[in-house]
Short mmCIF file of C-alpha atoms and ligand atoms in Angstrom, two decimals:
data_model
loop_
_atom_site.label_atom_id
_atom_site.label_comp_id
_atom_site.label_asym_id
_atom_site.label_seq_id
_atom_site.Cartn_x
_atom_site.Cartn_y
_atom_site.Cartn_z
CA MET A 1 -35.54 -72.16 -127.05
CA ILE A 2 -36.20 -73.43 -130.17
CA GLU A 3 -34.54 -76.65 -130.33
CA LEU A 4 -34.69 -78.89 -133.89
CA THR A 5 -32.81 -82.11 -133.40
CA GLY A 6 -31.85 -84.40 -136.57
CA VAL A 7 -34.91 -82.52 -138.72
CA SER A 8 -35.73 -83.65 -141.84
CA ARG A 9 -38.56 -83.92 -144.25
CA THR A 10 -40.05 -85.31 -146.76
CA PHE A 11 -42.80 -84.77 -148.73
CA ARG A 12 -44.97 -87.46 -150.44
CA THR A 13 -46.22 -86.23 -153.77
CA ARG A 14 -48.06 -88.24 -156.68
CA ARG A 15 -45.15 -87.93 -158.87
CA GLY A 16 -42.65 -88.70 -156.10
CA ASP A 17 -40.80 -87.64 -152.77
CA VAL A 18 -39.53 -84.55 -152.51
CA GLU A 19 -37.13 -84.38 -149.95
CA ALA A 20 -37.45 -80.60 -148.51
CA LEU A 21 -35.44 -80.94 -145.48
CA ARG A 22 -32.60 -83.06 -144.26
CA ALA A 23 -31.21 -83.34 -140.71
CA ILE A 24 -31.43 -80.42 -139.62
CA ASP A 25 -29.56 -79.67 -136.28
CA LEU A 26 -30.22 -75.65 -135.12
CA THR A 27 -30.99 -73.92 -131.62
CA VAL A 28 -32.34 -70.60 -131.51
CA ALA A 29 -31.68 -69.29 -127.21
CA ALA A 30 -34.68 -67.36 -125.49
CA GLY A 31 -35.38 -63.74 -126.84
CA GLU A 32 -32.49 -64.16 -129.67
CA PHE A 33 -33.43 -63.23 -133.05
CA LEU A 34 -32.45 -66.11 -135.88
CA ALA A 35 -32.40 -64.72 -139.77
CA VAL A 36 -32.93 -67.80 -142.45
CA ILE A 37 -31.61 -66.76 -145.78
CA GLY A 38 -31.20 -70.06 -148.76
CA ARG A 39 -32.79 -70.27 -152.50
CA SER A 40 -36.29 -70.55 -153.35
CA GLY A 41 -37.52 -74.16 -152.53
CA CYS A 42 -34.48 -74.79 -149.91
CA GLY A 43 -37.18 -76.00 -147.42
CA LYS A 44 -37.39 -72.20 -145.08
CA SER A 45 -41.16 -72.74 -145.10
CA THR A 46 -41.82 -76.05 -144.07
CA LEU A 47 -39.01 -75.31 -141.30
CA LEU A 48 -41.28 -72.19 -139.79
CA ARG A 49 -44.08 -74.64 -140.77
CA LEU A 50 -42.50 -77.29 -137.92
CA VAL A 51 -41.47 -75.26 -135.06
CA ALA A 52 -45.25 -73.86 -135.65
CA GLY A 53 -46.71 -76.89 -135.02
CA LEU A 54 -48.38 -77.35 -138.73
CA LEU A 55 -46.34 -79.81 -139.92
CA ARG A 56 -44.67 -83.13 -138.35
CA PRO A 57 -41.10 -83.92 -139.01
CA SER A 58 -40.02 -87.71 -140.97
CA GLU A 59 -37.48 -87.42 -138.26
CA GLY A 60 -36.29 -85.77 -135.58
CA ARG A 61 -36.83 -83.21 -133.16
CA VAL A 62 -39.00 -79.86 -132.64
CA ALA A 63 -39.33 -78.84 -129.04
CA ILE A 64 -39.64 -75.38 -127.79
CA ALA A 65 -38.93 -74.67 -123.84
CA GLY A 66 -38.43 -78.26 -124.14
CA THR A 67 -41.79 -79.68 -125.24
CA PRO A 68 -42.28 -81.18 -127.97
CA VAL A 69 -44.28 -79.60 -130.64
CA ALA A 70 -46.98 -81.57 -131.45
CA ARG A 71 -49.96 -79.14 -132.27
CA PRO A 72 -49.85 -74.77 -132.84
CA ARG A 73 -48.90 -72.99 -129.33
CA ARG A 74 -51.08 -70.26 -127.68
CA ASP A 75 -47.46 -68.71 -127.11
CA VAL A 76 -46.01 -69.06 -131.00
CA ALA A 77 -47.61 -66.15 -133.47
CA LEU A 78 -46.45 -66.17 -136.30
CA MET A 79 -46.44 -63.35 -140.30
CA PHE A 80 -47.06 -64.24 -143.29
CA GLN A 81 -46.04 -62.31 -146.73
CA ARG A 82 -49.89 -60.96 -146.51
CA PRO A 83 -51.32 -59.83 -144.03
CA ALA A 84 -54.88 -61.74 -143.74
CA LEU A 85 -56.37 -59.29 -141.83
CA LEU A 86 -60.37 -59.56 -141.58
CA PRO A 87 -61.79 -57.03 -144.40
CA TRP A 88 -64.99 -56.29 -141.91
CA ARG A 89 -63.24 -55.68 -138.65
CA SER A 90 -61.45 -52.16 -138.13
CA VAL A 91 -57.73 -51.35 -137.42
CA LEU A 92 -58.17 -52.11 -133.76
CA THR A 93 -60.24 -55.14 -133.68
CA ASN A 94 -58.16 -56.65 -136.23
CA VAL A 95 -55.06 -56.29 -133.78
CA LEU A 96 -57.43 -57.83 -130.91
CA LEU A 97 -58.96 -60.73 -132.43
CA PRO A 98 -55.63 -63.55 -131.16
CA LEU A 99 -57.78 -61.98 -127.83
CA GLU A 100 -60.92 -62.14 -128.42
CA ILE A 101 -60.74 -66.02 -129.53
CA ARG A 102 -58.72 -67.17 -126.61
CA GLY A 103 -61.45 -65.80 -124.47
CA GLY A 104 -61.60 -62.14 -123.36
CA VAL A 105 -60.21 -58.69 -123.88
CA ARG A 106 -59.79 -55.70 -121.12
CA ALA A 107 -58.73 -52.81 -121.59
CA GLU A 108 -55.37 -53.06 -121.28
CA ASP A 109 -55.43 -55.02 -123.82
CA ARG A 110 -57.06 -52.06 -125.45
CA ASP A 111 -55.16 -49.73 -124.39
CA ARG A 112 -52.44 -51.71 -125.66
CA ALA A 113 -52.93 -52.88 -129.05
CA ARG A 114 -53.41 -48.47 -129.66
CA ALA A 115 -49.57 -48.43 -128.49
CA LEU A 116 -48.66 -51.29 -130.27
CA LEU A 117 -50.28 -49.60 -133.43
CA ASP A 118 -48.99 -45.60 -132.18
CA SER A 119 -45.80 -47.26 -132.43
CA VAL A 120 -45.54 -48.33 -136.40
CA GLY A 121 -47.07 -44.99 -136.89
CA LEU A 122 -49.92 -46.14 -137.17
CA ALA A 123 -52.05 -43.74 -134.90
CA GLY A 124 -55.37 -42.21 -136.00
CA PHE A 125 -56.08 -46.00 -137.91
CA HIS A 126 -57.51 -47.51 -135.25
CA ARG A 127 -60.52 -47.37 -136.51
CA ARG A 128 -60.26 -47.88 -139.88
CA LEU A 129 -61.06 -50.90 -142.11
CA PRO A 130 -58.86 -52.72 -143.92
CA HIS A 131 -59.02 -51.62 -147.41
CA GLU A 132 -58.35 -47.72 -146.19
CA LEU A 133 -54.80 -48.55 -145.85
CA SER A 134 -51.86 -49.23 -148.35
CA GLY A 135 -50.66 -53.16 -148.14
CA GLY A 136 -47.65 -51.72 -145.76
CA MET A 137 -49.94 -50.38 -143.29
CA GLN A 138 -51.96 -53.52 -143.23
CA GLN A 139 -48.33 -55.85 -142.48
CA ARG A 140 -48.11 -52.87 -139.80
CA VAL A 141 -52.19 -54.03 -138.69
CA ALA A 142 -50.57 -57.24 -139.06
CA MET A 143 -47.33 -57.16 -136.87
CA CYS A 144 -49.04 -55.71 -134.32
CA ARG A 145 -51.63 -58.79 -134.39
CA ALA A 146 -48.80 -61.10 -133.96
CA LEU A 147 -46.96 -59.40 -131.43
CA ILE A 148 -50.78 -57.94 -129.10
CA GLN A 149 -50.11 -61.67 -127.01
CA ARG A 150 -46.98 -61.31 -125.77
CA PRO A 151 -45.47 -64.60 -127.84
CA SER A 152 -42.66 -66.55 -126.32
CA VAL A 153 -41.89 -67.18 -129.64
CA LEU A 154 -42.60 -65.13 -133.28
CA LEU A 155 -42.37 -67.15 -136.92
CA MET A 156 -42.07 -65.01 -139.94
CA ASP A 157 -42.16 -65.81 -143.44
CA GLU A 158 -40.93 -63.37 -145.21
CA PRO A 159 -43.46 -60.58 -143.79
CA PHE A 160 -41.64 -58.24 -145.72
CA SER A 161 -41.14 -59.11 -149.02
CA ALA A 162 -44.30 -57.84 -151.31
CA LEU A 163 -43.71 -54.47 -149.82
CA ASP A 164 -41.84 -51.80 -152.13
CA ALA A 165 -37.93 -51.30 -151.09
CA LEU A 166 -38.45 -48.04 -148.30
CA THR A 167 -41.56 -50.07 -146.60
CA ARG A 168 -39.79 -52.66 -146.12
CA GLU A 169 -36.58 -50.97 -144.76
CA GLU A 170 -39.58 -49.04 -142.28
CA LEU A 171 -40.92 -52.18 -141.27
CA ALA A 172 -37.73 -53.56 -140.66
CA GLY A 173 -37.10 -50.76 -138.30
CA GLN A 174 -39.82 -51.06 -136.42
CA LEU A 175 -39.29 -54.62 -135.92
CA GLN A 176 -36.47 -54.48 -134.75
CA GLN A 177 -37.17 -52.07 -132.13
CA LEU A 178 -40.55 -54.37 -131.06
CA HIS A 179 -38.20 -56.81 -130.71
CA LEU A 180 -35.96 -55.25 -128.71
CA GLU A 181 -38.63 -54.00 -125.85
CA MET A 182 -40.56 -57.25 -126.03
CA ARG A 183 -38.19 -59.91 -126.78
CA PRO A 184 -39.83 -62.95 -128.01
CA THR A 185 -37.13 -65.66 -129.36
CA THR A 186 -37.30 -64.74 -133.22
CA VAL A 187 -36.69 -66.89 -136.39
CA PHE A 188 -37.00 -64.73 -139.48
CA VAL A 189 -37.33 -66.13 -143.12
CA THR A 190 -36.10 -63.84 -145.63
CA HIS A 191 -34.60 -63.24 -148.91
CA SER A 192 -32.92 -60.27 -148.53
CA ILE A 193 -29.30 -60.47 -146.99
CA GLN A 194 -29.57 -56.99 -146.10
CA GLU A 195 -32.81 -56.98 -144.19
CA ALA A 196 -30.89 -60.25 -142.16
CA VAL A 197 -28.26 -58.53 -141.24
CA LEU A 198 -30.31 -55.43 -139.67
CA LEU A 199 -32.15 -57.66 -137.69
CA ALA A 200 -30.30 -60.76 -137.17
CA ASP A 201 -28.23 -61.81 -134.01
CA ARG A 202 -27.43 -64.65 -136.34
CA VAL A 203 -28.33 -66.00 -139.64
CA ALA A 204 -28.41 -69.48 -140.88
CA VAL A 205 -28.11 -70.51 -144.31
CA LEU A 206 -29.41 -73.26 -145.32
CA SER A 207 -28.64 -75.57 -148.93
CA SER A 208 -30.18 -75.99 -151.73
CA ARG A 209 -32.56 -79.03 -151.17
CA PRO A 210 -33.51 -80.74 -149.72
CA GLY A 211 -32.14 -77.35 -146.72
CA ARG A 212 -29.53 -78.36 -144.49
CA VAL A 213 -28.06 -75.93 -142.22
CA GLN A 214 -24.75 -75.05 -144.37
CA ARG A 215 -23.55 -72.32 -141.78
CA ILE A 216 -24.46 -70.39 -139.29
CA ILE A 217 -23.10 -66.90 -138.60
CA THR A 218 -23.47 -64.86 -136.05
CA VAL A 219 -24.00 -61.08 -136.23
CA ASP A 220 -22.05 -58.93 -133.49
CA ILE A 221 -23.32 -55.36 -135.06
CA PRO A 222 -24.85 -53.17 -131.50
CA ARG A 223 -28.45 -52.22 -132.15
CA PRO A 224 -29.82 -50.04 -133.02
CA ARG A 225 -29.27 -51.05 -136.33
CA SER A 226 -30.01 -49.01 -139.61
CA PHE A 227 -29.67 -49.13 -143.10
CA GLY A 228 -27.87 -46.38 -145.00
CA HIS A 229 -24.57 -44.91 -143.48
CA ASN A 230 -23.79 -45.20 -139.55
CA ALA A 231 -20.69 -46.18 -137.08
CA HIS A 232 -20.94 -49.59 -138.26
CA LEU A 233 -21.38 -49.53 -142.28
CA ALA A 234 -18.00 -51.16 -142.97
CA ASP A 235 -19.51 -54.54 -140.83
CA VAL A 236 -22.59 -54.37 -142.35
CA ALA A 237 -20.95 -54.93 -145.80
CA SER A 238 -18.40 -57.45 -144.49
CA HIS A 239 -21.20 -59.07 -143.49
CA VAL A 240 -23.61 -58.89 -146.85
CA ALA A 241 -21.14 -59.96 -148.81
CA GLU A 242 -19.90 -63.15 -146.79
CA LEU A 243 -24.12 -64.31 -146.95
CA THR A 244 -23.71 -63.17 -150.78
CA ASP A 245 -21.01 -65.52 -150.92
CA LEU A 246 -22.22 -67.95 -149.56
CA LEU A 247 -25.04 -68.14 -151.37
CA HIS A 248 -23.90 -67.82 -154.53
CA ALA A 249 -21.44 -70.74 -153.39
CA ASN A 250 -24.72 -72.61 -152.67
CA ASP A 251 -25.39 -73.05 -156.63
CA ALA A 252 -21.94 -73.28 -157.99
CA GLN A 253 -23.01 -76.39 -160.55
CA PRO A 254 -20.26 -78.02 -161.59
CA LEU A 255 -18.74 -77.20 -165.19
CA ASP A 256 -17.97 -78.84 -167.90
CA ALA A 257 -13.89 -78.46 -168.65
CA PRO A 258 -13.45 -75.78 -170.97
CA ARG A 259 -12.68 -77.35 -175.15
CA ILE A 260 -9.67 -76.44 -176.73
CA ALA A 261 -9.86 -77.02 -180.26
N1 ATP B 301 -47.32 -79.76 -148.68
C1 ATP B 301 -46.11 -80.24 -149.59
N2 ATP B 301 -46.31 -81.04 -150.67
C2 ATP B 301 -45.26 -81.25 -151.81
N3 ATP B 301 -44.14 -80.67 -151.66
C3 ATP B 301 -43.96 -79.66 -150.79
C4 ATP B 301 -45.04 -78.72 -149.92
N4 ATP B 301 -44.58 -78.13 -148.81
C5 ATP B 301 -43.70 -77.66 -149.87
N5 ATP B 301 -43.22 -78.83 -150.27
C6 ATP B 301 -41.70 -78.64 -151.39
O1 ATP B 301 -40.79 -78.57 -150.85
C7 ATP B 301 -39.95 -77.80 -151.51
C8 ATP B 301 -39.73 -76.53 -149.91
O2 ATP B 301 -40.90 -76.15 -149.83
P1 ATP B 301 -40.46 -74.52 -149.28
O3 ATP B 301 -42.46 -74.28 -149.73
O4 ATP B 301 -40.28 -75.03 -147.43
O5 ATP B 301 -39.29 -73.42 -149.72
P2 ATP B 301 -39.44 -72.50 -149.17
O6 ATP B 301 -37.79 -72.62 -149.06
O7 ATP B 301 -40.31 -72.34 -148.30
O8 ATP B 301 -39.18 -71.38 -150.76
P3 ATP B 301 -39.51 -70.28 -150.79
O9 ATP B 301 -38.28 -69.06 -150.51
O10 ATP B 301 -39.96 -70.23 -152.58
O11 ATP B 301 -40.37 -69.37 -150.26
C9 ATP B 301 -40.37 -77.17 -152.13
O12 ATP B 301 -39.81 -78.17 -153.40
C10 ATP B 301 -41.54 -77.29 -151.63
O13 ATP B 301 -41.91 -77.30 -153.33
MG1 MG B 302 -41.43 -70.40 -148.83
#
């Protein structure tokens, strides 16, 4: 569904060139959930912006469903760390915004928006304004807004990282449920290894800048998955450990040989 072939991206700045990504080959199958982890500045957001059509690669090719990505597409939804809701619109009309922009909201769209909001625990908040909600609730609204158009591709850039630990676990659980129901092809950038293991079919580990695909690991734990005690605790722990080692190996610097007097 999503195909990156030999994708590199260099930014030209006044202080010289910054090579953000180098020779990325990556395929995400239809309906798959791919998590991307890597150190700060390794090019994760750049990768998402390339898939979203917000940036062009310096080299290589990005395609969705066989078509090169030249601009943002209707069937691709984005979600970022901040909810970016319109403050003067109600929760419900914020969720409906993408449909309004694209030419009209039908009665069944309203029903669907309500059902989505209810499914993330926001029944009874449809008419509230964003400032009346907590950060976690606002981010749930943003998640509903991303999903209202039934996107075939969902791109998420650290969507839960501004939230407290318990709230992010709740939202991750709700995202898992919605993904199981709707199956958008998903690329999910996170700094949380746990979150990656909870949600993803595969986890791509990027190396430090310039970002390259260092390793892709498959998470073959049955769903629904959960944090805390469960039948797959040992599998979760071993995937988390493997990814932790990979990330740490990432910043291994050559050390000076110890000097012995
Ligand atoms: N528009 C830009 N102009 C110049 N340099 C940029 C631009 N966008 C990104 N970069 C540089 O490219 C590199 C990768 O940035 P990117 O934001 O993709 O990293 P990231 O992995 O998302 O980091 P973080 O985990 O901190 O969000 C960084 O060194 C960044 O400074
Ligand atoms: Mg980023």
